[in-house]
Coordinates of C-alpha atoms in Angstrom, one line a residue:
Chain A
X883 CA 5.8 14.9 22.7
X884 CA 8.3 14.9 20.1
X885 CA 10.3 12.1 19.2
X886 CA 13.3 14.1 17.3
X887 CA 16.6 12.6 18.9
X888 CA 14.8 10.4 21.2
X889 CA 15.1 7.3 20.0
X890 CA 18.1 5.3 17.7
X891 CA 17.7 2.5 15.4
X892 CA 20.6 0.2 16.6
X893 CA 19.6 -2.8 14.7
X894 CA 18.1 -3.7 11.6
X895 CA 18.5 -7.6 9.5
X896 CA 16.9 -8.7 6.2
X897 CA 16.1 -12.3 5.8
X898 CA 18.2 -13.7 2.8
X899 CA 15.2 -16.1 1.7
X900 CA 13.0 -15.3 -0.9
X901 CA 11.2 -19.3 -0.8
X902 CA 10.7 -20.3 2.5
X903 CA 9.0 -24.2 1.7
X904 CA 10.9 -25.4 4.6
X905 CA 10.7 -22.7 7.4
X906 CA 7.1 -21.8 9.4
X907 CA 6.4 -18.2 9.9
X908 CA 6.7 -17.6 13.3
X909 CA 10.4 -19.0 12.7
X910 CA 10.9 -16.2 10.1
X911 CA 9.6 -14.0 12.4
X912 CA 11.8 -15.2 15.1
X913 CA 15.3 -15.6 13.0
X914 CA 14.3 -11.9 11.7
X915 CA 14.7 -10.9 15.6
X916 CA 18.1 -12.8 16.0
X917 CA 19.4 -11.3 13.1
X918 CA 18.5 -7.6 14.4
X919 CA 19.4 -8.3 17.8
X920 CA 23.0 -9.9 16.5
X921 CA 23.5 -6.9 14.3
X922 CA 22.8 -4.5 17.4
X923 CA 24.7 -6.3 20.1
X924 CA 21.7 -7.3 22.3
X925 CA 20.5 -10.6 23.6
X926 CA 15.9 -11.0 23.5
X927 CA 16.4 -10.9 27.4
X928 CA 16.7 -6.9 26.4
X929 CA 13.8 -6.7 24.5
X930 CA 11.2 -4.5 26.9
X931 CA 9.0 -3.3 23.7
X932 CA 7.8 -5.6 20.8
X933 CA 6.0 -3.9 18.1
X934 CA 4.4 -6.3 14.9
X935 CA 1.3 -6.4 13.0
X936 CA -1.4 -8.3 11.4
X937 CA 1.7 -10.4 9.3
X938 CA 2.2 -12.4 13.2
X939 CA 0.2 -15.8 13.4
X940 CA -2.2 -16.6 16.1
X941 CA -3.0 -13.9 18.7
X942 CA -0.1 -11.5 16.7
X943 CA 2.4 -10.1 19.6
X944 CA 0.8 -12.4 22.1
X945 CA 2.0 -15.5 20.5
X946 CA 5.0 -14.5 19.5
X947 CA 6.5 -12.8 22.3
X948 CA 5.5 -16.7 24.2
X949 CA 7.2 -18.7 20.5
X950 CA 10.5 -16.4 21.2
X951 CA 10.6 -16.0 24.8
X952 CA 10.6 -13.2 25.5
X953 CA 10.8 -12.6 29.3
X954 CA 11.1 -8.6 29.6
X955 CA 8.2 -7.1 27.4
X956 CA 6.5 -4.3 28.8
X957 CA 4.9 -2.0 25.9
X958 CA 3.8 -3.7 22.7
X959 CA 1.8 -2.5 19.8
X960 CA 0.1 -4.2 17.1
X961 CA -1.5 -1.3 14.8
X962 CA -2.3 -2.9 11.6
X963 CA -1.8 -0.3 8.0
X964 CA -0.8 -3.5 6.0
X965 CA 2.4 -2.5 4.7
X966 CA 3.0 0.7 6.0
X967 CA 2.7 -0.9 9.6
X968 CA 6.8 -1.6 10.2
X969 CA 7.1 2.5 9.8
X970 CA 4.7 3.6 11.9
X971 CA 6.0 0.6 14.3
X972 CA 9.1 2.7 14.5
X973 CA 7.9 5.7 15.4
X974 CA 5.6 4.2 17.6
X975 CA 8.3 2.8 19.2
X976 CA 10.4 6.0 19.8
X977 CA 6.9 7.6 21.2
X978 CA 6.9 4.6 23.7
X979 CA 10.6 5.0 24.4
X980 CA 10.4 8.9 24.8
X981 CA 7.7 8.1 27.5
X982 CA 10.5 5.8 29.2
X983 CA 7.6 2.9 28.5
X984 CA 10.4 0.9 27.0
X985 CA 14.3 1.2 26.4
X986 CA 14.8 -1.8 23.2
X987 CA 11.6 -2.0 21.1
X988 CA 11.7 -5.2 18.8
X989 CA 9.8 -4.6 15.3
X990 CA 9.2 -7.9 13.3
X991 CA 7.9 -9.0 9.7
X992 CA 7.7 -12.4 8.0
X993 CA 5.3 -14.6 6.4
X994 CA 5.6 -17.3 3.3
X995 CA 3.0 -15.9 0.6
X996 CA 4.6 -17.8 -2.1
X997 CA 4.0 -21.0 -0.2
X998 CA 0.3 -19.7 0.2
X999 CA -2.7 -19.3 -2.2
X1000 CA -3.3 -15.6 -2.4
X1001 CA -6.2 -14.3 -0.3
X1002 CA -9.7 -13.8 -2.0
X1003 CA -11.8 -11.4 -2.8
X1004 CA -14.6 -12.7 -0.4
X1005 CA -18.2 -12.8 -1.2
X1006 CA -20.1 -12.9 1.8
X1007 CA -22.6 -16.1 2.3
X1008 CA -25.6 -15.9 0.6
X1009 CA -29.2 -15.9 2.7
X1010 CA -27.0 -15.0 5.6
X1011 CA -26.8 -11.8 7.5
X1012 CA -22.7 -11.1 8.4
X1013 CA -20.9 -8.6 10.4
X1014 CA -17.6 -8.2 8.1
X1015 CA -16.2 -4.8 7.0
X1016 CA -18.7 -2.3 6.2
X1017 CA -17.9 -2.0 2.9
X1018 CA -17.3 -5.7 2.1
X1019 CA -20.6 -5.9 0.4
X1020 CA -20.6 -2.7 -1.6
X1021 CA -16.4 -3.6 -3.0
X1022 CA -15.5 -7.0 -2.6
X1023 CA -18.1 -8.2 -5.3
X1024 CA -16.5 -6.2 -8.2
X1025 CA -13.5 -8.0 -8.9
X1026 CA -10.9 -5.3 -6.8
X1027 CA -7.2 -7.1 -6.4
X1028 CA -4.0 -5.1 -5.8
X1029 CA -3.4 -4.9 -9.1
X1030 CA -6.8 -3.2 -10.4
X1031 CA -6.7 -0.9 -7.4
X1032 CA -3.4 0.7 -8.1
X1033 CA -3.9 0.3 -11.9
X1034 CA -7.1 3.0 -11.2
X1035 CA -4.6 5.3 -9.8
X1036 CA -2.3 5.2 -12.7
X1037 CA -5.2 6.1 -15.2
X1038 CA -6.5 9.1 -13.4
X1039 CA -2.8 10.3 -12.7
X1040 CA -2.4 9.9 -16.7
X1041 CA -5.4 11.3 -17.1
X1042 CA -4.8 14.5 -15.1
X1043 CA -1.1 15.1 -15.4
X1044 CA -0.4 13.7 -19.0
X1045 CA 2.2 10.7 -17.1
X1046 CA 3.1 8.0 -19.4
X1047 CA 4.3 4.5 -19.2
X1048 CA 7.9 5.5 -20.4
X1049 CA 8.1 7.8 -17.1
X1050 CA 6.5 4.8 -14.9
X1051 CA 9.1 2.5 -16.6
X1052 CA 12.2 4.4 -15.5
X1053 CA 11.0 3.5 -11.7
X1054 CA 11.6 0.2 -12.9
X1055 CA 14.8 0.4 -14.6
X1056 CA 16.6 2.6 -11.9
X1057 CA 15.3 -0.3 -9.1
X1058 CA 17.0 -2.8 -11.8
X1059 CA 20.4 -0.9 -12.0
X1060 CA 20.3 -1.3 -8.0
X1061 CA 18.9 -4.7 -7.9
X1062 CA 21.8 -6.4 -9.6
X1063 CA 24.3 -6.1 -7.1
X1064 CA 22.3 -7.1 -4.6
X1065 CA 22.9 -10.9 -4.6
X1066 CA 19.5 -11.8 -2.3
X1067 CA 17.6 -9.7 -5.0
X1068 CA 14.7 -11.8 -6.5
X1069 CA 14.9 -9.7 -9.8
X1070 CA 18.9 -9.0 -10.7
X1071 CA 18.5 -8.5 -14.2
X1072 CA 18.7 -4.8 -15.4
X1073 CA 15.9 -3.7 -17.8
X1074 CA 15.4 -0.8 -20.3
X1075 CA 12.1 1.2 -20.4
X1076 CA 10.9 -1.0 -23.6
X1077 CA 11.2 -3.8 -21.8
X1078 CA 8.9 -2.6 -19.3
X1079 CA 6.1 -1.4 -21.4
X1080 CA 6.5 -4.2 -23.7
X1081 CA 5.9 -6.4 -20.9
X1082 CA 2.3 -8.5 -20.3
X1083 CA -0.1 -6.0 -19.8
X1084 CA -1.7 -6.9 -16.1
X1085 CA -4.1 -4.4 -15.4
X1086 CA -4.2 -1.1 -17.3
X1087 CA -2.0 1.1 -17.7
X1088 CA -0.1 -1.0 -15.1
X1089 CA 2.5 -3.8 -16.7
X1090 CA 3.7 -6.9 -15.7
X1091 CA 7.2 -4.6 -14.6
X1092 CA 5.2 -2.0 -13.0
X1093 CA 4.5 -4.7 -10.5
X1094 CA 6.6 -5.8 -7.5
X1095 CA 7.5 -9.4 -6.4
X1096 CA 6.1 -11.4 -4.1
X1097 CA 8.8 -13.0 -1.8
X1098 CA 8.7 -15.2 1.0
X1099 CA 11.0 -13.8 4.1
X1100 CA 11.0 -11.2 6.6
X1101 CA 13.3 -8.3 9.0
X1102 CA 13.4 -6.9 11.8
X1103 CA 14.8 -3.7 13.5
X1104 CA 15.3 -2.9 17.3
X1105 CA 15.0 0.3 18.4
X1106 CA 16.4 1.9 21.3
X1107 CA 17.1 4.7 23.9
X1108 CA 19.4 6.8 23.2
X1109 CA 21.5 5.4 26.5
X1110 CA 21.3 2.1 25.2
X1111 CA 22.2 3.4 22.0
X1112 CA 25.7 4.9 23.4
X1113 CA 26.7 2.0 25.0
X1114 CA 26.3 -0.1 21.5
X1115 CA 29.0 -0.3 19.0
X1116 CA 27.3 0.0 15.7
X1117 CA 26.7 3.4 14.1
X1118 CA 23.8 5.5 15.5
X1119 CA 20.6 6.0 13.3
X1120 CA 18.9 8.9 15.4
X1121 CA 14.7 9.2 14.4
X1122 CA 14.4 12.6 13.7
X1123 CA 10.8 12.7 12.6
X1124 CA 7.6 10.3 12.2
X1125 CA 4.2 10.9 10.4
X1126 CA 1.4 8.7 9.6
X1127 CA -1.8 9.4 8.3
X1128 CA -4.8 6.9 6.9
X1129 CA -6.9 8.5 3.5
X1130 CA -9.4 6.7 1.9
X1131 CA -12.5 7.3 -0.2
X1132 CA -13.8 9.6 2.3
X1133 CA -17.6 8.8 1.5
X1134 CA -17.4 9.2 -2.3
X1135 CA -17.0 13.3 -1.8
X1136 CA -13.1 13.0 -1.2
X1137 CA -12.2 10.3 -4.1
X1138 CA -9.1 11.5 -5.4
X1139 CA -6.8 8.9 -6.8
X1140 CA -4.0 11.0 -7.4
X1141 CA -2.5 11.8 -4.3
X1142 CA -1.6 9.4 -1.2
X1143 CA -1.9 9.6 2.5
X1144 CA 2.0 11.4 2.0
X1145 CA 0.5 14.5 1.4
X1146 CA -0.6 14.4 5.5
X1147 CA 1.9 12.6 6.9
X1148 CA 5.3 14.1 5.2
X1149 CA 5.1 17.4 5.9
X1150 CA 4.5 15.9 9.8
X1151 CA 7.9 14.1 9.7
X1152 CA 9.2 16.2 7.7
X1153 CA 8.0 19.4 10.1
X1154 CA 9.3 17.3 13.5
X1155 CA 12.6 16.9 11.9
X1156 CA 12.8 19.9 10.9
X1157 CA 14.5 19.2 7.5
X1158 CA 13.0 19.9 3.8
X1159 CA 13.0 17.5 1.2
X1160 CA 16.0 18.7 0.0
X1161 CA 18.3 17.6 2.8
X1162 CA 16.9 13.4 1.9
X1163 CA 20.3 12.4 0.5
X1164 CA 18.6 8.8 0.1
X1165 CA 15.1 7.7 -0.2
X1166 CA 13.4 4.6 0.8
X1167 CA 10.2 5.0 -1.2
X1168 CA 7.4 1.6 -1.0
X1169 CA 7.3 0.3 -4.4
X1170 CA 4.6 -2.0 -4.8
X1171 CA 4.1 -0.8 -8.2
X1172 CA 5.9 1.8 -10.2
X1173 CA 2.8 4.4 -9.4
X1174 CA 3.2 4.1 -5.7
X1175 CA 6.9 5.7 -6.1
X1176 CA 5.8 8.2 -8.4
X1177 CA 3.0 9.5 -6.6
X1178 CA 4.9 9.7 -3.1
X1179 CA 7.4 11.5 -4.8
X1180 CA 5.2 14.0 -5.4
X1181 CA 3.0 13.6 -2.8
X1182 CA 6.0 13.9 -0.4
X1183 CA 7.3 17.3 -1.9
X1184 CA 10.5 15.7 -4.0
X1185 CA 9.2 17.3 -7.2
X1186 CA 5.9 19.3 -7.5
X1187 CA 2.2 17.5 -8.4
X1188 CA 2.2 15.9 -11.6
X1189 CA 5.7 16.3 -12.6
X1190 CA 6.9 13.2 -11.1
X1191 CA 6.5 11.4 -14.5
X1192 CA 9.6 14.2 -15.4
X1193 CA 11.3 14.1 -12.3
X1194 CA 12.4 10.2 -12.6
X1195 CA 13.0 9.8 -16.5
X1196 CA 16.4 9.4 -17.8
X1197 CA 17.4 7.7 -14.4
X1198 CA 17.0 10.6 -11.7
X1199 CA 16.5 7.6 -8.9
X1200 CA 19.4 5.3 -10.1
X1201 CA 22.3 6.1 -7.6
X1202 CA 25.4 7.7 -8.4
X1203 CA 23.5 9.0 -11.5
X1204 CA 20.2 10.9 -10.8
X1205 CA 19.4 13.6 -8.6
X1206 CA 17.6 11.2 -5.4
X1207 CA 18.7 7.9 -4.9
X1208 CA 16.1 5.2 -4.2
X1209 CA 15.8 1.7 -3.2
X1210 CA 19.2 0.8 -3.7
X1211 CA 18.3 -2.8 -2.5
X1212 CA 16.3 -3.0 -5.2
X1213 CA 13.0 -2.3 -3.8
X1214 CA 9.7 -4.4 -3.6
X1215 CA 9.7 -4.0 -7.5
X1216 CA 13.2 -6.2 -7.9
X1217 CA 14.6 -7.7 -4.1
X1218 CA 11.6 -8.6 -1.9
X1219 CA 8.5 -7.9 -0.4
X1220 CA 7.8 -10.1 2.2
X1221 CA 4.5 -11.0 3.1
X1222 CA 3.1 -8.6 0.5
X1223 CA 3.9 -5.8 2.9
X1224 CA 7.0 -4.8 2.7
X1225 CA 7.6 -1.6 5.0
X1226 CA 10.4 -3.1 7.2
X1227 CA 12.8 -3.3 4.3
X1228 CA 12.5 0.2 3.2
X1229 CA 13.7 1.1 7.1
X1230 CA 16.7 -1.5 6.7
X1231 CA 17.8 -0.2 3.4
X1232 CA 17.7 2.9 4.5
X1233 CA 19.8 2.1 8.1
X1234 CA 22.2 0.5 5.7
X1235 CA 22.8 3.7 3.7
X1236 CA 23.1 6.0 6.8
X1237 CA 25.7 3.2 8.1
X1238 CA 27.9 3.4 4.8
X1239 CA 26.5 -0.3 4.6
X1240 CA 24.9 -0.3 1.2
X1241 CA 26.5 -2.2 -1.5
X1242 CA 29.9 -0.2 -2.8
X1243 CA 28.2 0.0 -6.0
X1244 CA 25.0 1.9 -4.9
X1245 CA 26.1 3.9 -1.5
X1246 CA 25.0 7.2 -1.7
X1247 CA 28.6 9.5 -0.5
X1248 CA 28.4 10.8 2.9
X1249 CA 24.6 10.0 3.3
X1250 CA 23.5 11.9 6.5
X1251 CA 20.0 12.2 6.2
X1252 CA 17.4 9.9 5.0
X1253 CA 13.6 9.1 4.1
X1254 CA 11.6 5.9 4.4
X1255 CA 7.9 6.1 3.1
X1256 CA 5.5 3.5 3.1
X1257 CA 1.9 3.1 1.6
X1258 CA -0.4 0.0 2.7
X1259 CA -3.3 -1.4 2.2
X1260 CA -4.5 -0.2 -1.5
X1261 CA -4.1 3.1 -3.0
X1262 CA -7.0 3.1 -4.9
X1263 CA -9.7 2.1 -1.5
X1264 CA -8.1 3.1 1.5
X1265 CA -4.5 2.8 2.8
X1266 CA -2.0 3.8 5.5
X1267 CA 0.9 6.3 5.0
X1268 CA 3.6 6.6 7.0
X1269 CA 7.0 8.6 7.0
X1270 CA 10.4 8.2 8.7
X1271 CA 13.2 10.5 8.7
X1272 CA 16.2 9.5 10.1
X1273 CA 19.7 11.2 10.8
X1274 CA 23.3 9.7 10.9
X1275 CA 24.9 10.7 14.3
X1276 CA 28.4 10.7 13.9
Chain B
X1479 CA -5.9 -17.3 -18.8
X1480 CA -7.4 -15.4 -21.5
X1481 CA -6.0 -12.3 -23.8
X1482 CA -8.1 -9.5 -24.9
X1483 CA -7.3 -9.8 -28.1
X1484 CA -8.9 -13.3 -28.0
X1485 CA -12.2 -11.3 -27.0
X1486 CA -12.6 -8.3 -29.1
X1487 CA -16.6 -8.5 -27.9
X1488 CA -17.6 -6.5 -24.7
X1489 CA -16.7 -7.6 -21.0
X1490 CA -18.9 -9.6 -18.9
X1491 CA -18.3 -10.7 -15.4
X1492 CA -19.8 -13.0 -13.3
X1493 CA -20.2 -11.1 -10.1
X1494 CA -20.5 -13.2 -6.8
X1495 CA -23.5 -12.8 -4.4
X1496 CA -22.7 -9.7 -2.0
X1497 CA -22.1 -10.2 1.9
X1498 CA -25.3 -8.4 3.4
X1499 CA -25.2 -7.0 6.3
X1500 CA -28.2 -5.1 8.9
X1501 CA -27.3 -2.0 8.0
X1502 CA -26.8 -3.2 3.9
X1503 CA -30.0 -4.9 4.0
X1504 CA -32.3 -2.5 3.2
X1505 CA -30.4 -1.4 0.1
X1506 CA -30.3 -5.1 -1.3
X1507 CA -34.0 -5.7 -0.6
X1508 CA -34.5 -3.0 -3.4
X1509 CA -32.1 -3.4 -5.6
X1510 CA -34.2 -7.0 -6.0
X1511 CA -36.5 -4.8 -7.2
X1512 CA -34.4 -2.9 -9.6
X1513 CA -34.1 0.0 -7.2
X1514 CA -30.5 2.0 -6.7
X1515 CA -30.8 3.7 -3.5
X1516 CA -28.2 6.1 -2.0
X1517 CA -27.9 7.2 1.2
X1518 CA -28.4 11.1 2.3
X1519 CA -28.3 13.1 5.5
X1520 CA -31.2 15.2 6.6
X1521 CA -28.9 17.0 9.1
X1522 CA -26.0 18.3 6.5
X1523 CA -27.9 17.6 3.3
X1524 CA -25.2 15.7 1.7
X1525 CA -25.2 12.5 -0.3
X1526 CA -22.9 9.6 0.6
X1527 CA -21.3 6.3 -0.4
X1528 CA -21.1 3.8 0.4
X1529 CA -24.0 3.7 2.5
X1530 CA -23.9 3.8 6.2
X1531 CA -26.3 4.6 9.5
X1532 CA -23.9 7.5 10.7
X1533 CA -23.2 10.3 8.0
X1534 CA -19.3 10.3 7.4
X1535 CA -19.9 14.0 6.7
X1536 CA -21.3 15.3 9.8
X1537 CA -21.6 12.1 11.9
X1538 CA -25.6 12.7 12.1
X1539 CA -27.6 9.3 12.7
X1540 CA -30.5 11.5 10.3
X1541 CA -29.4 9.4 7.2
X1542 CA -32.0 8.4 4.7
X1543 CA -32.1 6.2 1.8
X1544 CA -33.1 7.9 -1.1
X1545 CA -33.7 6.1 -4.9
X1546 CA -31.1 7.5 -7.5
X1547 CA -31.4 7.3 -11.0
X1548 CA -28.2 5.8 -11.0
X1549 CA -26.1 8.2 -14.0
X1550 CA -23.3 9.6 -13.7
X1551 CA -19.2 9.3 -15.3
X1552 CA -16.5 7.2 -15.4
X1553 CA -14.1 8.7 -12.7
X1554 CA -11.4 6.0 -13.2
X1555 CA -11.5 3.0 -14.5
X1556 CA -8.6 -0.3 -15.4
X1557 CA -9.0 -3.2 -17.3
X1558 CA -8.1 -6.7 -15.2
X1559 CA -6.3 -9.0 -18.2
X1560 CA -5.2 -11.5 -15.6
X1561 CA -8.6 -13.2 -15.0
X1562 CA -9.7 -16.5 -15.6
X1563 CA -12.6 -15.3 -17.6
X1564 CA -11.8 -12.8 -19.6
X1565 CA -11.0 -9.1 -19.2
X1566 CA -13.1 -6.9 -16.6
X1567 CA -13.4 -3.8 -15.7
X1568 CA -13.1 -2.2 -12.2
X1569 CA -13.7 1.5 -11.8
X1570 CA -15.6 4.8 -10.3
X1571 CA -18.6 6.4 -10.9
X1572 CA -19.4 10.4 -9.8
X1573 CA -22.5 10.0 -9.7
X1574 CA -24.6 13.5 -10.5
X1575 CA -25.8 13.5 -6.4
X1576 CA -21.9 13.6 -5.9
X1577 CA -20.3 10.9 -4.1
X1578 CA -17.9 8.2 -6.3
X1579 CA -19.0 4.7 -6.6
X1580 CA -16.6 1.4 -7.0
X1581 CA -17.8 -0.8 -9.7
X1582 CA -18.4 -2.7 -12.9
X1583 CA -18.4 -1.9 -16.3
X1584 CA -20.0 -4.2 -18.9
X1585 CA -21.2 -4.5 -22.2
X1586 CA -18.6 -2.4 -23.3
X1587 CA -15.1 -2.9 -25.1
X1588 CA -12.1 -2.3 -23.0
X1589 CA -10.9 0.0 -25.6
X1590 CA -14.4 1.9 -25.8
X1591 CA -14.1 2.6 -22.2
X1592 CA -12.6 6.2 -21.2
X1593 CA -12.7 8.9 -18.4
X1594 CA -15.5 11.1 -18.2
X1595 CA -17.7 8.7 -20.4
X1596 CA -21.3 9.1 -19.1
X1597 CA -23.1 6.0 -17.7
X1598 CA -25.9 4.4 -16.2
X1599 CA -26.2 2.2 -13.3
X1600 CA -27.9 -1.4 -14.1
X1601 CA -28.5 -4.6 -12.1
X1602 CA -26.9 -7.9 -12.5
X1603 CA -28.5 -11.3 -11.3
X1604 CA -26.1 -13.0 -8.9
X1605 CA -26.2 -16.3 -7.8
X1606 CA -28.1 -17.6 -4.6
X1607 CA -27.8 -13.3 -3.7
X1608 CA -29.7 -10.4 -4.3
X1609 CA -28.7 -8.6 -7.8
X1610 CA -25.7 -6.3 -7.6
X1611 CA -24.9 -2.7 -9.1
X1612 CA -23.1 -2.6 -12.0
X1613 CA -22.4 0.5 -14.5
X1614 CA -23.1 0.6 -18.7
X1615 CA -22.3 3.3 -21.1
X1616 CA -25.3 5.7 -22.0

């Protein structure tokens, strides 16, 4: 069944912390909900659909649909692609929604890495026979982090397409230009493309500000029918099309860094909403590092295969100045990214910009149709994608 | 936290024991004895990694482990400066059979280190853990 038109985004809230010492997670989680439901105009005795992933303590949706009380839940969903998960938690929703399994579908993200020790790499026990994921023993050993992973992607995609670290380094600087009136952003300061690659190296080719941030915080977004959608007073954000698709390395024979899961799962949002990439006035694109924009750029259809290094020099993604505006928030790579998975906020920013919401300085004029992409888990092993359109009803 | 330029000489890495598992077990049993094995499918005749019971080609349970001399080239590769003990590098191998394997590379340079190098699979001695894969330039 399709979702096109059958399901709104009515509300949609960013936490404004970046360090969260004094709050627990399942209250970031919960003041993420009340900020959504506030923006929306509903109360959590509406909420028939909760929707989070593997960022919820305890037993996930189980124990916190008991912390927030909510009385009315009757579809959840806890599907689990790291970072992409609050996308496909959207269009998950609408499915539920177009199947009348739920009317107000509550998404959530939150959790305190900053306050946390990062997780290992994991080694196993030695002398002991374990049951982990099959290819913990044959990966974990060697040392992979996030920033290794993706770095392996950015060397083939040099490798292949002649991209260089000037091109990644405009990703950077146009998140900058957008990040600076943001006042929650974690990064404001705008930087040039020298200051990029002159930056630490972390992981080659990748820089210390080809990397994103890691914030404390969280959002949420309720989704809903479209009758509960008409009898709300905010601006309607109708989902016009969903795609999600998983890639990894395919048992050696389909290793190919230089392409994402976006390939798959764009032209299936794209296809349901039956709009080209030309008609995205705005693009939410997840930036954990400047290669993950560049290569669902491509992969997505905004320029062709290794010419995104081209398509975002001299500032093609800063808004009001280049040819596709992108995370005018600031992105993962300047404002947040929560939890090291920051899907939910692409969504948001992008809600914002169909509202007329985003910052004066950085609203795209008369934005009418948008694209939200994320990517999780680790582009260079195996990751989720996931796509979003959505469509400003008047 | 150490710079590469502190350590022109070539990477090392202290690689932890490996989780072993009943279906990984047979494949660390020989790499104790220096062995690289690979796993192959009877049924569609390809090669896989990493290995498993089912083939991920054809979803036959006729998979076989099979001893590989281990060569092949450098698919990708990036060099980790933020580590504790020094630069390492994390990459994949095609291996001539055909399927691309995450690993090391030491005894090498970071800077000597490129795409499409040749190289040849070697063991390392863990501790308390069978000895693990790694990759060195031929």
């Amino acid at each position: 069944m399709s979702i096109k038109g059958k399901a709104y985004i009515m509300g949609a809230y960013e936490h404004p912390l970046r360090d969260a010492p004094d709050k627990s997670t399942p209250q970031l989680h919960a003041e993420c909900a009340k900020g959504a439901l506030e923006d929306a105009g509903l109360t959590k005795d509406d909420i028939d659909g909760y929707f989070c992933a593997g960022d919820a303590p305890g037993f996930g949706g189980m124990s916190m649909i008991d912390y927030m009380g909510l009385r009315n839940v009757r579809h959840m969903d806890s599907t689990e692609t790291g970072g992409s998960s609050y996308l496909l938690h959207v269009g998950h929703a609408a499915q539920a929604i177009a199947e009348g399994k739920c009317t107000v579908a509550l998404v959530t993200l939150a959790g305190r890495p900053r306050q946390n020790k990062f997780f290992g790499g994991g080694s196993g026990k030695p002398g002991q026979l374990t049951d982990g994921p099959p290819e913990a023993g044959y990966e974990n050993i060697y040392g992979g982090s996030t920033h290794n992973t993706y770095a392996m992607c950015a060397m083939r995609h040099m490798y292949e397409y002649g991209t260089t670290s000037e091109q990644l380094a405009w990703i950077k600087v146009a998140a900058s230009h957008h990040a600076q009136y943001n006042p929650n952003a974690f990064l404001k300061d705008v930087v040039t493309v020298e200051d990029v690659v002159n930056s630490r190296m972390i992981s080659d080719p990748l820089h210390l500000l080809d990397c994103c941030v890691v914030t404390d915080g969280g959002g949420a977004l309720i989704v809903t029918s479209p009758e509960v959608a008409k009898s709300l007073k905010r601006p309607k954000v109708k989902i016009m099309g969903a795609g999600e698709s998983p890639k990894g390395p395919q048992g050696g024979r389909g290793l190919d860094l230089t392409h994402s899961g976006a390939v798959w799962s764009g032209p299936i949002a794209f296809g349901e909403a039956g709009v080209k990439p030309s008609d995205v006035k705005y693009a939410s694109i997840y930036d954990s590092f400047t290669i993950t924009v560049l290569m669902q750029l491509e992969d997505l259809g905004f320029c062709e295969k290794g010419q995104g290094g081209k398509f975002v020099a001299d500032g093609n993604l800063i808004s009001g100045v280049g040819k596709l505006p992108f995370n005018t928030d600031g992105g993962g790579l300047c404002n947040n990214h929560p939890t090291n998975r920051g899907g939910i906020t692409k969504v948001i920013e992008a809600v914002r910009q169909l509202r007329g919401e985003a910052h004066e300085k950085v609203q795209v004029p008369n934005c009418d149709i948008a694209l939200a992409h994320g990517t999780g888990g680790s582009l260079g092993t195996r990751h989720g994608a996931a796509t979003l359109i959505m469509e400003r009803e008047a | 936290m150490t710079d590469v330029q502190d350590r022109p000489d070539v990477m090392t890495r202290d690689i932890p024991a490996p989780a072993v598992t009943i279906e990984s077990k047979p494949f660390w049993d020989a790499a104790a004895e220096g062995k690289f094995l690979i796993k192959r499918c009877n049924d569609c005749g390809q090669a896989h990694w990493y290995p498993r019971a089912l083939c991920p080609f054809c979803f036959s349970e006729k998979t076989v482990w099979e001893e590989s001399p281990g060569e092949g080239v450098i698919y990708t590769y990036s060099v980790m400066r933020r580590s504790p003990s020094g630069p390492y590098a994390i990459g994949y191998v095609t291996l001539n059979e055909g399927p691309a394997v995450l690993t090391n590379f030491l005894g090498v340079a970071p800077e000597a280190l490129s795409i499409g190098q040749k190289v040849k699979v070697k063991f390392q001695p863990t501790t308390n853990g069978p000895p693990v894969p790694v990759f060195v330039p031929v």
